[in-house]
Amino acid sequence: MLRHFTKGRDLIRPAATRFATAYLTLGCLNDHKIQLMTMFTSNQWSSCRFARIEEGKRIQNCVLRQCFL
């Protein structure tokens, strides 16, 4: 489902060092924040099994918080 909303792009890209991975991941999250917000408010997400488990709910709450903008 994520690839559908990010047009096939991954949020995590392989990096040369493990220290750069966290920085690159944060950059990708920032680049795709609108698509992530769209995904978490979609009907597809609501019907997904991850929307009903605790971890999925926590991630959804993080992405939909005002400070994520």
mmCIF file of N, CA and C in Angstrom:
data_model
loop_
_atom_site.group_PDB
_atom_site.id
_atom_site.type_symbol
_atom_site.label_atom_id
_atom_site.label_comp_id
_atom_site.label_asym_id
_atom_site.label_seq_id
_atom_site.Cartn_x
_atom_site.Cartn_y
_atom_site.Cartn_z
ATOM 1 N N MET A 1 0.823 -1.172 0.000
ATOM 2 C CA MET A 1 0.000 0.000 0.000
ATOM 3 C C MET A 1 0.880 1.252 0.000
ATOM 4 N N LEU A 2 1.970 1.246 0.736
ATOM 5 C CA LEU A 2 2.857 2.409 0.787
ATOM 6 C C LEU A 2 3.406 2.742 -0.590
ATOM 7 N N ARG A 3 3.798 1.739 -1.342
ATOM 8 C CA ARG A 3 4.337 1.981 -2.688
ATOM 9 C C ARG A 3 3.297 2.621 -3.605
ATOM 10 N N HIS A 4 2.036 2.300 -3.385
ATOM 11 C CA HIS A 4 0.964 2.925 -4.170
ATOM 12 C C HIS A 4 0.919 4.426 -3.899
ATOM 13 N N PHE A 5 1.003 4.815 -2.644
ATOM 14 C CA PHE A 5 0.889 6.224 -2.285
ATOM 15 C C PHE A 5 2.178 7.002 -2.525
ATOM 16 N N THR A 6 3.332 6.328 -2.533
ATOM 17 C CA THR A 6 4.603 7.020 -2.793
ATOM 18 C C THR A 6 5.069 6.808 -4.227
ATOM 19 N N LYS A 7 4.191 6.292 -5.065
ATOM 20 C CA LYS A 7 4.483 6.035 -6.481
ATOM 21 C C LYS A 7 5.702 5.120 -6.659
ATOM 22 N N GLY A 8 5.752 4.055 -5.865
ATOM 23 C CA GLY A 8 6.774 3.036 -5.999
ATOM 24 C C GLY A 8 8.089 3.318 -5.306
ATOM 25 N N ARG A 9 8.187 4.411 -4.589
ATOM 26 C CA ARG A 9 9.459 4.746 -3.935
ATOM 27 C C ARG A 9 9.521 4.152 -2.539
ATOM 28 N N ASP A 10 10.729 3.768 -2.145
ATOM 29 C CA ASP A 10 10.960 3.262 -0.801
ATOM 30 C C ASP A 10 11.274 4.415 0.131
ATOM 31 N N LEU A 11 10.926 4.267 1.407
ATOM 32 C CA LEU A 11 11.280 5.286 2.386
ATOM 33 C C LEU A 11 12.717 5.123 2.854
ATOM 34 N N ILE A 12 13.214 3.907 2.805
ATOM 35 C CA ILE A 12 14.574 3.633 3.254
ATOM 36 C C ILE A 12 15.418 3.261 2.048
ATOM 37 N N ARG A 13 16.549 3.942 1.921
ATOM 38 C CA ARG A 13 17.474 3.636 0.833
ATOM 39 C C ARG A 13 18.774 3.105 1.431
ATOM 40 N N PRO A 14 19.416 2.152 0.763
ATOM 41 C CA PRO A 14 20.701 1.671 1.265
ATOM 42 C C PRO A 14 21.708 2.817 1.319
ATOM 43 N N ALA A 15 22.476 2.850 2.375
ATOM 44 C CA ALA A 15 23.454 3.929 2.543
ATOM 45 C C ALA A 15 24.852 3.345 2.677
ATOM 46 N N ALA A 16 25.842 4.178 2.443
ATOM 47 C CA ALA A 16 27.231 3.743 2.522
ATOM 48 C C ALA A 16 27.621 3.418 3.958
ATOM 49 N N THR A 17 27.087 4.162 4.918
ATOM 50 C CA THR A 17 27.395 3.896 6.323
ATOM 51 C C THR A 17 26.108 3.801 7.117
ATOM 52 N N ARG A 18 26.192 3.151 8.240
ATOM 53 C CA ARG A 18 24.995 3.005 9.065
ATOM 54 C C ARG A 18 24.587 4.317 9.707
ATOM 55 N N PHE A 19 25.533 5.243 9.868
ATOM 56 C CA PHE A 19 25.221 6.538 10.474
ATOM 57 C C PHE A 19 24.401 7.409 9.528
ATOM 58 N N ALA A 20 24.631 7.287 8.258
ATOM 59 C CA ALA A 20 23.893 8.088 7.281
ATOM 60 C C ALA A 20 22.487 7.547 7.054
ATOM 61 N N THR A 21 22.259 6.293 7.383
ATOM 62 C CA THR A 21 20.962 5.673 7.135
ATOM 63 C C THR A 21 19.835 6.407 7.861
ATOM 64 N N ALA A 22 20.039 6.739 9.130
ATOM 65 C CA ALA A 22 18.998 7.440 9.891
ATOM 66 C C ALA A 22 18.707 8.804 9.275
ATOM 67 N N TYR A 23 19.731 9.515 8.887
ATOM 68 C CA TYR A 23 19.563 10.834 8.277
ATOM 69 C C TYR A 23 18.813 10.731 6.949
ATOM 70 N N LEU A 24 19.194 9.776 6.118
ATOM 71 C CA LEU A 24 18.527 9.591 4.828
ATOM 72 C C LEU A 24 17.074 9.164 5.005
ATOM 73 N N THR A 25 16.818 8.322 5.998
ATOM 74 C CA THR A 25 15.452 7.887 6.266
ATOM 75 C C THR A 25 14.579 9.063 6.689
ATOM 76 N N LEU A 26 15.101 9.923 7.560
ATOM 77 C CA LEU A 26 14.348 11.115 7.965
ATOM 78 C C LEU A 26 14.064 12.017 6.773
ATOM 79 N N GLY A 27 15.037 12.145 5.887
ATOM 80 C CA GLY A 27 14.833 12.942 4.678
ATOM 81 C C GLY A 27 13.742 12.366 3.797
ATOM 82 N N CYS A 28 13.725 11.049 3.655
ATOM 83 C CA CYS A 28 12.689 10.388 2.847
ATOM 84 C C CYS A 28 11.312 10.543 3.489
ATOM 85 N N LEU A 29 11.244 10.426 4.813
ATOM 86 C CA LEU A 29 9.969 10.636 5.498
ATOM 87 C C LEU A 29 9.462 12.051 5.260
ATOM 88 N N ASN A 30 10.369 13.012 5.319
ATOM 89 C CA ASN A 30 9.995 14.405 5.071
ATOM 90 C C ASN A 30 9.528 14.603 3.626
ATOM 91 N N ASP A 31 10.224 13.990 2.691
ATOM 92 C CA ASP A 31 9.862 14.117 1.274
ATOM 93 C C ASP A 31 8.487 13.521 0.965
ATOM 94 N N HIS A 32 8.098 12.495 1.711
ATOM 95 C CA HIS A 32 6.856 11.769 1.429
ATOM 96 C C HIS A 32 5.778 11.992 2.484
ATOM 97 N N LYS A 33 5.887 13.042 3.278
ATOM 98 C CA LYS A 33 4.933 13.209 4.376
ATOM 99 C C LYS A 33 3.497 13.402 3.889
ATOM 100 N N ILE A 34 3.299 14.094 2.789
ATOM 101 C CA ILE A 34 1.938 14.280 2.270
ATOM 102 C C ILE A 34 1.353 12.942 1.823
ATOM 103 N N GLN A 35 2.163 12.139 1.131
ATOM 104 C CA GLN A 35 1.695 10.820 0.686
ATOM 105 C C GLN A 35 1.408 9.907 1.883
ATOM 106 N N LEU A 36 2.245 9.993 2.924
ATOM 107 C CA LEU A 36 2.009 9.184 4.118
ATOM 108 C C LEU A 36 0.709 9.592 4.803
ATOM 109 N N MET A 37 0.479 10.891 4.907
ATOM 110 C CA MET A 37 -0.759 11.367 5.521
ATOM 111 C C MET A 37 -1.969 10.928 4.700
ATOM 112 N N THR A 38 -1.846 10.976 3.385
ATOM 113 C CA THR A 38 -2.929 10.522 2.509
ATOM 114 C C THR A 38 -3.193 9.035 2.706
ATOM 115 N N MET A 39 -2.128 8.251 2.822
ATOM 116 C CA MET A 39 -2.276 6.814 3.012
ATOM 117 C C MET A 39 -2.999 6.508 4.324
ATOM 118 N N PHE A 40 -2.592 7.183 5.421
ATOM 119 C CA PHE A 40 -3.183 6.886 6.724
ATOM 120 C C PHE A 40 -4.613 7.395 6.873
ATOM 121 N N THR A 41 -5.082 8.222 5.961
ATOM 122 C CA THR A 41 -6.479 8.678 6.003
ATOM 123 C C THR A 41 -7.324 8.035 4.907
ATOM 124 N N SER A 42 -6.758 7.076 4.192
ATOM 125 C CA SER A 42 -7.472 6.436 3.083
ATOM 126 C C SER A 42 -8.349 5.276 3.559
ATOM 127 N N ASN A 43 -9.286 4.898 2.715
ATOM 128 C CA ASN A 43 -10.122 3.722 2.981
ATOM 129 C C ASN A 43 -9.294 2.448 2.936
ATOM 130 N N GLN A 44 -8.259 2.439 2.096
ATOM 131 C CA GLN A 44 -7.388 1.264 2.019
ATOM 132 C C GLN A 44 -6.730 1.006 3.365
ATOM 133 N N TRP A 45 -6.271 2.063 4.029
ATOM 134 C CA TRP A 45 -5.638 1.896 5.337
ATOM 135 C C TRP A 45 -6.667 1.404 6.355
ATOM 136 N N SER A 46 -7.847 1.976 6.342
ATOM 137 C CA SER A 46 -8.890 1.595 7.305
ATOM 138 C C SER A 46 -9.243 0.120 7.207
ATOM 139 N N SER A 47 -9.186 -0.437 6.007
ATOM 140 C CA SER A 47 -9.529 -1.847 5.830
ATOM 141 C C SER A 47 -8.321 -2.775 5.954
ATOM 142 N N CYS A 48 -7.146 -2.210 6.115
ATOM 143 C CA CYS A 48 -5.915 -2.993 6.242
ATOM 144 C C CYS A 48 -5.805 -3.580 7.650
ATOM 145 N N ARG A 49 -5.220 -4.753 7.768
ATOM 146 C CA ARG A 49 -5.093 -5.389 9.090
ATOM 147 C C ARG A 49 -4.169 -4.604 10.012
ATOM 148 N N PHE A 50 -3.212 -3.872 9.454
ATOM 149 C CA PHE A 50 -2.287 -3.093 10.275
ATOM 150 C C PHE A 50 -2.979 -1.922 10.960
ATOM 151 N N ALA A 51 -4.078 -1.454 10.410
ATOM 152 C CA ALA A 51 -4.828 -0.347 11.017
ATOM 153 C C ALA A 51 -5.479 -0.767 12.328
ATOM 154 N N ARG A 52 -5.617 -2.071 12.544
ATOM 155 C CA ARG A 52 -6.294 -2.571 13.736
ATOM 156 C C ARG A 52 -5.340 -3.022 14.833
ATOM 157 N N ILE A 53 -4.049 -3.123 14.536
ATOM 158 C CA ILE A 53 -3.111 -3.545 15.574
ATOM 159 C C ILE A 53 -2.492 -2.315 16.241
ATOM 160 N N GLU A 54 -1.991 -2.498 17.445
ATOM 161 C CA GLU A 54 -1.482 -1.381 18.248
ATOM 162 C C GLU A 54 -0.331 -0.644 17.568
ATOM 163 N N GLU A 55 0.592 -1.376 16.988
ATOM 164 C CA GLU A 55 1.733 -0.735 16.323
ATOM 165 C C GLU A 55 1.283 0.137 15.147
ATOM 166 N N GLY A 56 0.341 -0.342 14.374
ATOM 167 C CA GLY A 56 -0.193 0.433 13.259
ATOM 168 C C GLY A 56 -0.887 1.696 13.731
ATOM 169 N N LYS A 57 -1.623 1.592 14.833
ATOM 170 C CA LYS A 57 -2.303 2.766 15.391
ATOM 171 C C LYS A 57 -1.298 3.799 15.891
ATOM 172 N N ARG A 58 -0.209 3.330 16.515
ATOM 173 C CA ARG A 58 0.824 4.262 17.011
ATOM 174 C C ARG A 58 1.493 4.999 15.858
ATOM 175 N N ILE A 59 1.810 4.279 14.795
ATOM 176 C CA ILE A 59 2.449 4.909 13.637
ATOM 177 C C ILE A 59 1.498 5.902 12.982
ATOM 178 N N GLN A 60 0.244 5.521 12.851
ATOM 179 C CA GLN A 60 -0.750 6.426 12.279
ATOM 180 C C GLN A 60 -0.844 7.704 13.109
ATOM 181 N N ASN A 61 -0.881 7.577 14.428
ATOM 182 C CA ASN A 61 -0.954 8.754 15.293
ATOM 183 C C ASN A 61 0.268 9.649 15.133
ATOM 184 N N CYS A 62 1.446 9.054 14.991
ATOM 185 C CA CYS A 62 2.670 9.852 14.790
ATOM 186 C C CYS A 62 2.603 10.647 13.491
ATOM 187 N N VAL A 63 2.195 9.996 12.430
ATOM 188 C CA VAL A 63 2.163 10.651 11.121
ATOM 189 C C VAL A 63 1.093 11.737 11.070
ATOM 190 N N LEU A 64 -0.022 11.532 11.745
ATOM 191 C CA LEU A 64 -1.121 12.491 11.670
ATOM 192 C C LEU A 64 -1.022 13.616 12.706
ATOM 193 N N ARG A 65 0.002 13.586 13.556
ATOM 194 C CA ARG A 65 0.203 14.672 14.520
ATOM 195 C C ARG A 65 0.579 15.961 13.814
ATOM 196 N N GLN A 66 0.205 17.068 14.402
ATOM 197 C CA GLN A 66 0.508 18.386 13.837
ATOM 198 C C GLN A 66 2.021 18.609 13.723
ATOM 199 N N CYS A 67 2.799 18.100 14.660
ATOM 200 C CA CYS A 67 4.252 18.328 14.632
ATOM 201 C C CYS A 67 4.935 17.591 13.479
ATOM 202 N N PHE A 68 4.262 16.605 12.874
ATOM 203 C CA PHE A 68 4.833 15.895 11.725
ATOM 204 C C PHE A 68 4.874 16.784 10.492
ATOM 205 N N LEU A 69 3.968 17.767 10.453
ATOM 206 C CA LEU A 69 3.926 18.681 9.315
ATOM 207 C C LEU A 69 5.173 19.496 9.313
#
